[in-house]
PDB file of N, CA and C in Angstrom:
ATOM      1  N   UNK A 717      -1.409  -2.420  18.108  1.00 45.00           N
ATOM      2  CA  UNK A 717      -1.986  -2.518  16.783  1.00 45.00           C
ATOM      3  C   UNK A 717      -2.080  -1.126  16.172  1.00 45.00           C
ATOM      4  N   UNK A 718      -2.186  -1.244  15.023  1.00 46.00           N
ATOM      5  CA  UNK A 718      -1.887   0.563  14.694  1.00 46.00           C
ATOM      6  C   UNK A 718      -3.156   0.464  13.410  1.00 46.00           C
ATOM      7  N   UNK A 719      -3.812   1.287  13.935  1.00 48.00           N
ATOM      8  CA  UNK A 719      -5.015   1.491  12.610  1.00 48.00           C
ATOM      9  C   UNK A 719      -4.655   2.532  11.507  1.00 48.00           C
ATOM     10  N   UNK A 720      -5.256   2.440  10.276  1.00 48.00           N
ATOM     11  CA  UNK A 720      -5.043   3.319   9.321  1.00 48.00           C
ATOM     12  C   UNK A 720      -6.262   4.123   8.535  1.00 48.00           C
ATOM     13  N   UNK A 721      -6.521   5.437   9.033  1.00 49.00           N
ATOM     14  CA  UNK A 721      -7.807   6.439   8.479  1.00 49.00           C
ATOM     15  C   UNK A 721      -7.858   6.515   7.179  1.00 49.00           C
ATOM     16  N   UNK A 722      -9.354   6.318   7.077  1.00 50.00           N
ATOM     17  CA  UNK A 722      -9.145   6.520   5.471  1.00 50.00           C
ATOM     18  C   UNK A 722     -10.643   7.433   5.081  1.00 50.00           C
ATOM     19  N   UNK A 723     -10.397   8.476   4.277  1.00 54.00           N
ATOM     20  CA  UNK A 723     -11.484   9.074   3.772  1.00 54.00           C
ATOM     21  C   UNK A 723     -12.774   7.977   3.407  1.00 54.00           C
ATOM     22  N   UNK A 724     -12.566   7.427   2.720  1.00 55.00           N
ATOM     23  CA  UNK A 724     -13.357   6.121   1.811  1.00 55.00           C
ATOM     24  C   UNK A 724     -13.858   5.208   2.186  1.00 55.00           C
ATOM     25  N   UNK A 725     -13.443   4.969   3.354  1.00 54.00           N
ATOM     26  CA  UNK A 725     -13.665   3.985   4.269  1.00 54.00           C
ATOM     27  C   UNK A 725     -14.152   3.870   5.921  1.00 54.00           C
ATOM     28  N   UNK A 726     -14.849   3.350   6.078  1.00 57.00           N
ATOM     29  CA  UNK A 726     -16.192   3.758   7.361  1.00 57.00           C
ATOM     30  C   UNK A 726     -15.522   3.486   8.593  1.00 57.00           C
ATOM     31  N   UNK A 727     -14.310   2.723   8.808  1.00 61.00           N
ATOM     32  CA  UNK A 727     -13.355   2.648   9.895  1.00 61.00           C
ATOM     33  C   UNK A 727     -12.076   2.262   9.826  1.00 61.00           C
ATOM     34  N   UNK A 728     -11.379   2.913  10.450  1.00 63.00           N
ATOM     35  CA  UNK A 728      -9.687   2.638  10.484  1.00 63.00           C
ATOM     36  C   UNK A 728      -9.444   0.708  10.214  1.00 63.00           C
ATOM     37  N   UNK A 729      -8.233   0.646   9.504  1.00 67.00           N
ATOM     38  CA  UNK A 729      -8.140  -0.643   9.173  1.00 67.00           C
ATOM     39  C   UNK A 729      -6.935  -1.114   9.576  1.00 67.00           C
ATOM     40  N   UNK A 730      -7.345  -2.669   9.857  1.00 74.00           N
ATOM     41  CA  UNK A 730      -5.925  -3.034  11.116  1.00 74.00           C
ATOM     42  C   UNK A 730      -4.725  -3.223   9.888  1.00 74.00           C
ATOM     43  N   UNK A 731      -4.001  -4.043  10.405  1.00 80.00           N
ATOM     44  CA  UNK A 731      -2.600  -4.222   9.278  1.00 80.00           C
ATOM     45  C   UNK A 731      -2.941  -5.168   8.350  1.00 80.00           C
ATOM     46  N   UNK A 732      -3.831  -6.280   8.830  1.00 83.00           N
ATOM     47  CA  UNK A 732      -4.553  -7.652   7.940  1.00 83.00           C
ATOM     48  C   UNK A 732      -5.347  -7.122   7.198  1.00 83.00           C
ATOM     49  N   UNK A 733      -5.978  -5.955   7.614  1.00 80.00           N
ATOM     50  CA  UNK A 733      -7.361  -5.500   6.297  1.00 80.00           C
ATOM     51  C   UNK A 733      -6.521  -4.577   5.552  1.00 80.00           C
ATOM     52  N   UNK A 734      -5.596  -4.198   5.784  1.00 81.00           N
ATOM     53  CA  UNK A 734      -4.719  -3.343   4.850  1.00 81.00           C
ATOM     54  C   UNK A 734      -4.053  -4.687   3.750  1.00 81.00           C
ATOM     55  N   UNK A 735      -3.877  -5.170   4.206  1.00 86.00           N
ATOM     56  CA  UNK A 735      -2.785  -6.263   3.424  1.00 86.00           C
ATOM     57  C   UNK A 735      -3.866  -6.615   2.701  1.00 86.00           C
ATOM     58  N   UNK A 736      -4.985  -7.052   3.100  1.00 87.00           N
ATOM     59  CA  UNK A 736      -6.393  -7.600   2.040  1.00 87.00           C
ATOM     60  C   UNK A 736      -6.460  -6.868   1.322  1.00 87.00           C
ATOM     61  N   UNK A 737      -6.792  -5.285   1.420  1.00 85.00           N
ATOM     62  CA  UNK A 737      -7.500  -4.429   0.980  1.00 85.00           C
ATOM     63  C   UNK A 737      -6.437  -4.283  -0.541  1.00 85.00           C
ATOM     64  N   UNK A 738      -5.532  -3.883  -0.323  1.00 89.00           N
ATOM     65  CA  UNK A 738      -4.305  -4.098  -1.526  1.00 89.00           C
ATOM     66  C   UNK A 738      -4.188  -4.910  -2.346  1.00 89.00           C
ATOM     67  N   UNK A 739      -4.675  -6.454  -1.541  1.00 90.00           N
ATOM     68  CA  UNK A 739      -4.277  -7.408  -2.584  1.00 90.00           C
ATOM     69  C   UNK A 739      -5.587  -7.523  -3.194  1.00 90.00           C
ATOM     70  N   UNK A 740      -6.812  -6.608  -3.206  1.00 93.00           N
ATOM     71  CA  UNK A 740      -7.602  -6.318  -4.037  1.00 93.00           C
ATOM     72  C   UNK A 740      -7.702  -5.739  -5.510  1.00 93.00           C
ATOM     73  N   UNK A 741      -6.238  -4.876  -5.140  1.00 94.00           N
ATOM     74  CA  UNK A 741      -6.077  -4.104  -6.598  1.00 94.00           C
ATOM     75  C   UNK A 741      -4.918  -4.747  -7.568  1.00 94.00           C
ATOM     76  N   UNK A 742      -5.126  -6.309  -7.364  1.00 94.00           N
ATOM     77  CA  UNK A 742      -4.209  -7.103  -8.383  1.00 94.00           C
ATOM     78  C   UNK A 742      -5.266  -6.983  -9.227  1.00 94.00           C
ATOM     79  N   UNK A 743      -5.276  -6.345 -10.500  1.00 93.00           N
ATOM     80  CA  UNK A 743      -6.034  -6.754 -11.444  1.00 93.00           C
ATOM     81  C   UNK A 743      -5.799  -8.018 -12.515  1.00 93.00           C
ATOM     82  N   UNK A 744      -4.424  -8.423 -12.195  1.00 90.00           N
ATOM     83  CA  UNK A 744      -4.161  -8.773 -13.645  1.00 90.00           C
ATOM     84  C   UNK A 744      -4.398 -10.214 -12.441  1.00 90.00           C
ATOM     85  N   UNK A 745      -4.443 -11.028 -11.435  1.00 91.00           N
ATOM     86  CA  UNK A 745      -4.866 -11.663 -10.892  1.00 91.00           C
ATOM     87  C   UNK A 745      -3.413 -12.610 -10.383  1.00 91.00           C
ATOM     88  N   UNK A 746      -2.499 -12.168 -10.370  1.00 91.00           N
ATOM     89  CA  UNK A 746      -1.207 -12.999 -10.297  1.00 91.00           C
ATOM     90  C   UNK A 746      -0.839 -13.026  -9.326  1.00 91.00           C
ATOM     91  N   UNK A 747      -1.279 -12.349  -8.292  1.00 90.00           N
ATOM     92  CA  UNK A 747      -0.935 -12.368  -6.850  1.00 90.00           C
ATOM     93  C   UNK A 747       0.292 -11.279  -6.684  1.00 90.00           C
ATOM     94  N   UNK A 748       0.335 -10.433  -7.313  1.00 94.00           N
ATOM     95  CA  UNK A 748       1.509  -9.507  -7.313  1.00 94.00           C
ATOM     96  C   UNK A 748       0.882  -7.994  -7.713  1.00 94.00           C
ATOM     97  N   UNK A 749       1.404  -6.653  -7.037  1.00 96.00           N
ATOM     98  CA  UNK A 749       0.874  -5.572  -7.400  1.00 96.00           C
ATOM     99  C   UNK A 749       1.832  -4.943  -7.708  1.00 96.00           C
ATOM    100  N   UNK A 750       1.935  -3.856  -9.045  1.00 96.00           N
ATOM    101  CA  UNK A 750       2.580  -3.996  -9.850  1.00 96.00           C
ATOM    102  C   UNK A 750       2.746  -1.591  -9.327  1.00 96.00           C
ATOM    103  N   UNK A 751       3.529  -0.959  -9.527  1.00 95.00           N
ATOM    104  CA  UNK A 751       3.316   0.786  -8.675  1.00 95.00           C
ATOM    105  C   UNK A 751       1.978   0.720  -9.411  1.00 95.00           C
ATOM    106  N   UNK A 752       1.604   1.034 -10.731  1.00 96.00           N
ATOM    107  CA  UNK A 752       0.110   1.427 -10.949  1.00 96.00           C
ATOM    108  C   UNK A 752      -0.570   0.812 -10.359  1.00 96.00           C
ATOM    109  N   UNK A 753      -0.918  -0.615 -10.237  1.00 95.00           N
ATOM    110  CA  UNK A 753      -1.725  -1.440  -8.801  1.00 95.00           C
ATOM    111  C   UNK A 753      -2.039  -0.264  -7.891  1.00 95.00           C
ATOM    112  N   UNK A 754      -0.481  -0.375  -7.208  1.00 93.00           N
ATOM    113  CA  UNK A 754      -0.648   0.241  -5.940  1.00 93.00           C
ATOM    114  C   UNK A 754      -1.156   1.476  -6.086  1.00 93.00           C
ATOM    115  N   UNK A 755      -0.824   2.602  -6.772  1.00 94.00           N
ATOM    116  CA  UNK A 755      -1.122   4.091  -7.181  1.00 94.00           C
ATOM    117  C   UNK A 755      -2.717   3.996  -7.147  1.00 94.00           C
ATOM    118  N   UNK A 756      -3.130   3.511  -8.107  1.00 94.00           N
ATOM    119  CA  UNK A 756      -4.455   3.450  -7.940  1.00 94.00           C
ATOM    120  C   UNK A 756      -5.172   2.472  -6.698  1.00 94.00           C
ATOM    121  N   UNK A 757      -4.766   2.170  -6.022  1.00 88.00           N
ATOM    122  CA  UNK A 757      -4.968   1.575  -4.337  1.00 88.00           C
ATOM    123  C   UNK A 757      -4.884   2.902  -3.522  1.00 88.00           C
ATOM    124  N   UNK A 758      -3.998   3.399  -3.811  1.00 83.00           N
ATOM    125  CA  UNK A 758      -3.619   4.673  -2.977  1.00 83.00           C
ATOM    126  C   UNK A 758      -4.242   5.398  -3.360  1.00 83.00           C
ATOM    127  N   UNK A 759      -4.502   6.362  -4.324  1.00 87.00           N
ATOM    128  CA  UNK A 759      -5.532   7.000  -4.921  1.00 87.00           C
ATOM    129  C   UNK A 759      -7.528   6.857  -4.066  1.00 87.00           C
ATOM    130  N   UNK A 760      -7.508   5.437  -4.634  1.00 85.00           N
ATOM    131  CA  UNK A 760      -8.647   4.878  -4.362  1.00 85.00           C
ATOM    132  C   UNK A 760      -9.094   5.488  -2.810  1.00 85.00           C
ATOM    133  N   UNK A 761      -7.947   4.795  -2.045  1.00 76.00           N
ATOM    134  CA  UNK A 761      -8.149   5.485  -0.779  1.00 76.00           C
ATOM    135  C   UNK A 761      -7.640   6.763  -0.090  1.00 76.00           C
ATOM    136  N   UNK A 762      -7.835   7.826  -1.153  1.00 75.00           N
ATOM    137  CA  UNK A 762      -7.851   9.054  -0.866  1.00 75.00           C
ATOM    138  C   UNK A 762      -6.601   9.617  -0.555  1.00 75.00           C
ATOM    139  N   UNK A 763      -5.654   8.989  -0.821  1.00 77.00           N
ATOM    140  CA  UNK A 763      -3.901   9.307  -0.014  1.00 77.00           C
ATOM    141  C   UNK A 763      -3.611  10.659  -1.137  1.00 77.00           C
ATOM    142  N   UNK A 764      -3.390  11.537  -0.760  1.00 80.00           N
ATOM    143  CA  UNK A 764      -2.576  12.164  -1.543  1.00 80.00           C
ATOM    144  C   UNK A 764      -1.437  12.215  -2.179  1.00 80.00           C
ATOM    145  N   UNK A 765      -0.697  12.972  -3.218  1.00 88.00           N
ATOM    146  CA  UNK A 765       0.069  12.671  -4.117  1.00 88.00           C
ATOM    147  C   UNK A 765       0.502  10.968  -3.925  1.00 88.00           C
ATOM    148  N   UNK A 766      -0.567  10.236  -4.568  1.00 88.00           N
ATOM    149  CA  UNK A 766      -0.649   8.751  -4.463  1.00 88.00           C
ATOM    150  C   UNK A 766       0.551   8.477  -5.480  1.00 88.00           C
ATOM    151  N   UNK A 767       0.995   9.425  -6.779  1.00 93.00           N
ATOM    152  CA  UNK A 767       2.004   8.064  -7.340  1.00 93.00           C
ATOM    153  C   UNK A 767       3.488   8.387  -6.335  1.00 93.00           C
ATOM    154  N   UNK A 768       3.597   9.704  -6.232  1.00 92.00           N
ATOM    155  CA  UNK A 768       4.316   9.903  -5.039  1.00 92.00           C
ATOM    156  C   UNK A 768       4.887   8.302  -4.120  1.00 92.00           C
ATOM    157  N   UNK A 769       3.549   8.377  -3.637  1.00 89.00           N
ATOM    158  CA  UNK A 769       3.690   7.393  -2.054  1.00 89.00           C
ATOM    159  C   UNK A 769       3.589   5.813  -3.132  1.00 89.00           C
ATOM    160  N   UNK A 770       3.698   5.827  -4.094  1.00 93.00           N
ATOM    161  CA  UNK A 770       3.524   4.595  -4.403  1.00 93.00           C
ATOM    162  C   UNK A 770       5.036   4.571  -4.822  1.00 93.00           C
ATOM    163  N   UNK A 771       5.446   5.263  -5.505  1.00 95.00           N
ATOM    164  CA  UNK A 771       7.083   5.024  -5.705  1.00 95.00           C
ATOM    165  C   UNK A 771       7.319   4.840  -4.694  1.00 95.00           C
ATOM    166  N   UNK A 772       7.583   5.726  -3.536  1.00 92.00           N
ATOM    167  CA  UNK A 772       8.341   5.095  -2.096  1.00 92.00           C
ATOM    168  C   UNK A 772       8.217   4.277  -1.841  1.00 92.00           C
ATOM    169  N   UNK A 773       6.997   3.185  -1.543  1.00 92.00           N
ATOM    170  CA  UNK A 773       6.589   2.446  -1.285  1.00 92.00           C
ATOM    171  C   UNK A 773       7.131   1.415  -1.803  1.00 92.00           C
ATOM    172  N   UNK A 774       6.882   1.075  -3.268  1.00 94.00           N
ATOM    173  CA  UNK A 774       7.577   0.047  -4.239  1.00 94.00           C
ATOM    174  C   UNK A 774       9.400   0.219  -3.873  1.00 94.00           C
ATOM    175  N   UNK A 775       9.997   1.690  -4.173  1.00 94.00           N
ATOM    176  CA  UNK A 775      10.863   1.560  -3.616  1.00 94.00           C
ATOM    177  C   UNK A 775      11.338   0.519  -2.538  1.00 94.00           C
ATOM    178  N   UNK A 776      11.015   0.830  -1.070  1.00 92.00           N
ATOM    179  CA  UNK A 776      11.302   0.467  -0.023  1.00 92.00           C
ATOM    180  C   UNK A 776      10.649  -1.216   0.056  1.00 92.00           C
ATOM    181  N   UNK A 777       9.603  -1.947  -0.497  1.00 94.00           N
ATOM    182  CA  UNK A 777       9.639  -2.800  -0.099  1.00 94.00           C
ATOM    183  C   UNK A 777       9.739  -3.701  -1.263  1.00 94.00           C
ATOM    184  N   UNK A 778       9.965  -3.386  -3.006  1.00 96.00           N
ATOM    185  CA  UNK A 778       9.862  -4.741  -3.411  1.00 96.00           C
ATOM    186  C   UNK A 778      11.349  -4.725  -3.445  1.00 96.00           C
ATOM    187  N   UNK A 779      11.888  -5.648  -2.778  1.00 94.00           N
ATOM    188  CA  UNK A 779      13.412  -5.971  -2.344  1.00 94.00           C
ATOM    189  C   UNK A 779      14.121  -6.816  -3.409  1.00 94.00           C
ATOM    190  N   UNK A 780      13.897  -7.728  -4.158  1.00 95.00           N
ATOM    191  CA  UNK A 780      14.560  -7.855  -5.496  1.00 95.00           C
ATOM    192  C   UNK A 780      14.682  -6.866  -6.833  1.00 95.00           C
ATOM    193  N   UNK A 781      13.655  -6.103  -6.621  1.00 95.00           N
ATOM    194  CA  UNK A 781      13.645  -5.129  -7.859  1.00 95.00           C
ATOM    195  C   UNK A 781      13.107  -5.438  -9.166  1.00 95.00           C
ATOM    196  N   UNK A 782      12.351  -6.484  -9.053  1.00 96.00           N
ATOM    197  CA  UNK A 782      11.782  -6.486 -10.018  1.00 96.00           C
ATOM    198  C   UNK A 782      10.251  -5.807 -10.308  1.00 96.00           C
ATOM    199  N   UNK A 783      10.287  -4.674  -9.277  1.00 95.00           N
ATOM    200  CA  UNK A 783       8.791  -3.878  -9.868  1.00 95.00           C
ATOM    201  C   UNK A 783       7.439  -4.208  -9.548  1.00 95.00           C
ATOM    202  N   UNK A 784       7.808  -5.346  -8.587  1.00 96.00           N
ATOM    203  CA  UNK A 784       6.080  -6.078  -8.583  1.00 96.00           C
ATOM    204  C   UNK A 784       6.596  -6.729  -6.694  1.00 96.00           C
ATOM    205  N   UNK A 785       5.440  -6.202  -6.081  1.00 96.00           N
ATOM    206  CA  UNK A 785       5.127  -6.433  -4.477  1.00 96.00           C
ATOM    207  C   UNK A 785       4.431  -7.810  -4.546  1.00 96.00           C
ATOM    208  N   UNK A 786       4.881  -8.682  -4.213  1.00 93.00           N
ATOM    209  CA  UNK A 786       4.765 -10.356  -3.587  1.00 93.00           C
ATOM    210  C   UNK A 786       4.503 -10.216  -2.189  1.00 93.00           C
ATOM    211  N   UNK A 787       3.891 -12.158  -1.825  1.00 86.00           N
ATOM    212  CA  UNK A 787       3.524 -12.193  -1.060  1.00 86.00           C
ATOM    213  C   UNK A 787       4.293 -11.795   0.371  1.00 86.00           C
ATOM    214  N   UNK A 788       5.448 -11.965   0.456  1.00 88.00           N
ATOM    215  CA  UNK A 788       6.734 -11.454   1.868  1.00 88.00           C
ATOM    216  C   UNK A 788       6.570  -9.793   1.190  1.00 88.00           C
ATOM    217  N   UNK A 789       6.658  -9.218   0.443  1.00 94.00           N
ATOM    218  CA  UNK A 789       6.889  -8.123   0.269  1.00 94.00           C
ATOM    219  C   UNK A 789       5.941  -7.670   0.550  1.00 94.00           C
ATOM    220  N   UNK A 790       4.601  -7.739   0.728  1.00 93.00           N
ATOM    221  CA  UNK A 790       3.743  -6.910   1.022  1.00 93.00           C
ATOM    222  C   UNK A 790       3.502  -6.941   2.480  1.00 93.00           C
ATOM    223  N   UNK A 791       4.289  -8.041   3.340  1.00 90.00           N
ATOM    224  CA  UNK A 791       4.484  -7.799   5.123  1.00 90.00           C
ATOM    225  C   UNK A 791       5.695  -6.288   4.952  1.00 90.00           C
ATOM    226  N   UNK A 792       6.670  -6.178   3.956  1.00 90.00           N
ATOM    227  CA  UNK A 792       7.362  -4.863   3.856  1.00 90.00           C
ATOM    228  C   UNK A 792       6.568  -3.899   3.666  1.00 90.00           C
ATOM    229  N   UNK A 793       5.749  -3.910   3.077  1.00 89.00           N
ATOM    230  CA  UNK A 793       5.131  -3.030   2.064  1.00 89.00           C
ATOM    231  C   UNK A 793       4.374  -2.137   3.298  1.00 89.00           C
ATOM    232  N   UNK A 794       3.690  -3.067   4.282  1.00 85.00           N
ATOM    233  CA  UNK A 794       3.026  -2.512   5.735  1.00 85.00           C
ATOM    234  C   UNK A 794       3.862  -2.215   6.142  1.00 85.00           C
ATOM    235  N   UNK A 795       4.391  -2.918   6.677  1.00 80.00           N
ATOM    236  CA  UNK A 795       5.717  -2.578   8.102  1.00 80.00           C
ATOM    237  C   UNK A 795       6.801  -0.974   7.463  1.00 80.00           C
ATOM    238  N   UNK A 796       6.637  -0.789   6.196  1.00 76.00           N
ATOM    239  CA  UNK A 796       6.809   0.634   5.869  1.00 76.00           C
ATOM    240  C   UNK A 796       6.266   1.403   6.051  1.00 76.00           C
ATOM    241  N   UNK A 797       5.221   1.361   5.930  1.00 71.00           N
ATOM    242  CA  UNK A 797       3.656   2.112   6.120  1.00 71.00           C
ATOM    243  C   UNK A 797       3.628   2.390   7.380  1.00 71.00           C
ATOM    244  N   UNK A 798       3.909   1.367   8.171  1.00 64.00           N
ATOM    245  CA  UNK A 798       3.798   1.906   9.880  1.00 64.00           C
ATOM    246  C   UNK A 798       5.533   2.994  10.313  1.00 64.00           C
ATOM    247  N   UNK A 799       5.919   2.761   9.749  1.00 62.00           N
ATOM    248  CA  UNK A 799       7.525   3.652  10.335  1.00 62.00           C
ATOM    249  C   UNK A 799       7.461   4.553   9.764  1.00 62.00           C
ATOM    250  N   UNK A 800       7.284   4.604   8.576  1.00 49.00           N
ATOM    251  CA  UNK A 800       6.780   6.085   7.766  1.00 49.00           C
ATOM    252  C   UNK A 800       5.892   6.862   8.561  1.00 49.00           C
ATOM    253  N   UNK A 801       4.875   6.710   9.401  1.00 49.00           N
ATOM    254  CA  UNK A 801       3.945   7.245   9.966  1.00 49.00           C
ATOM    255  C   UNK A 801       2.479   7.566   8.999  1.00 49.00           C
ATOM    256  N   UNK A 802       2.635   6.261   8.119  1.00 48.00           N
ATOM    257  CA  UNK A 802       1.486   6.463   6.850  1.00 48.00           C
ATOM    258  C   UNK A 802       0.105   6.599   8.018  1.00 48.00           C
ATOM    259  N   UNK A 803      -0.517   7.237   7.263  1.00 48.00           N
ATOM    260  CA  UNK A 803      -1.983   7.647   7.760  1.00 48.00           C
ATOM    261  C   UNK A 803      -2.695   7.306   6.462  1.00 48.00           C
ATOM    262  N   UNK A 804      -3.799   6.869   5.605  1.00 46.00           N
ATOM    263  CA  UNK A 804      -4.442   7.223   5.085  1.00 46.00           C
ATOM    264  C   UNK A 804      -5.718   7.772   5.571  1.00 46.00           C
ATOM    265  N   UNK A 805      -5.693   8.932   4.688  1.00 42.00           N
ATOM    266  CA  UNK A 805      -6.269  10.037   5.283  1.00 42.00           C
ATOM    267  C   UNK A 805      -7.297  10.653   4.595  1.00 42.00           C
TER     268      UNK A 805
END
């Protein structure tokens, strides 16, 4: 299991509370997170140069290209996060 540190947050979070924790910052409520979503997710939790890591991110996992992380895409969206060697930190 691979935990993830986060300034903001009182203990490392498994891959399921990561996947929750994200699909927190759908604001617009559609079940989809959109790079600003994520940027400000990343941000939120202290990541540095967050729009940075949010382009890569969107990059690498929304796999049709249409700009917005779905429900299979956000099992990418982790499973990037872990090979990258993401830490939030």
């Amino acid at each position: 299991m691979h935990t993830f540190e986060t300034k903001n947050l009182e203990k490392p979070l498994s891959e399921e509370e990561l996947k929750c924790l994200l699909k927190k910052y759908d604001k617009t409520g559609d079940g989809k997170l959109n790079r600003q979503e994520l940027k400000v997710a990343f941000k939120d939790l202290g990541i540095w140069f967050c729009g940075l890591r949010a382009y890569q991110a969107m990059h690498n996992a929304d796999k049709n290209k249409d700009g917005l992380i779905v429900n299979d895409e956000m099992d990418v969206l982790v499973e990037f996060a872990m090979k990258w060697g993401f830490k939030l930190v």
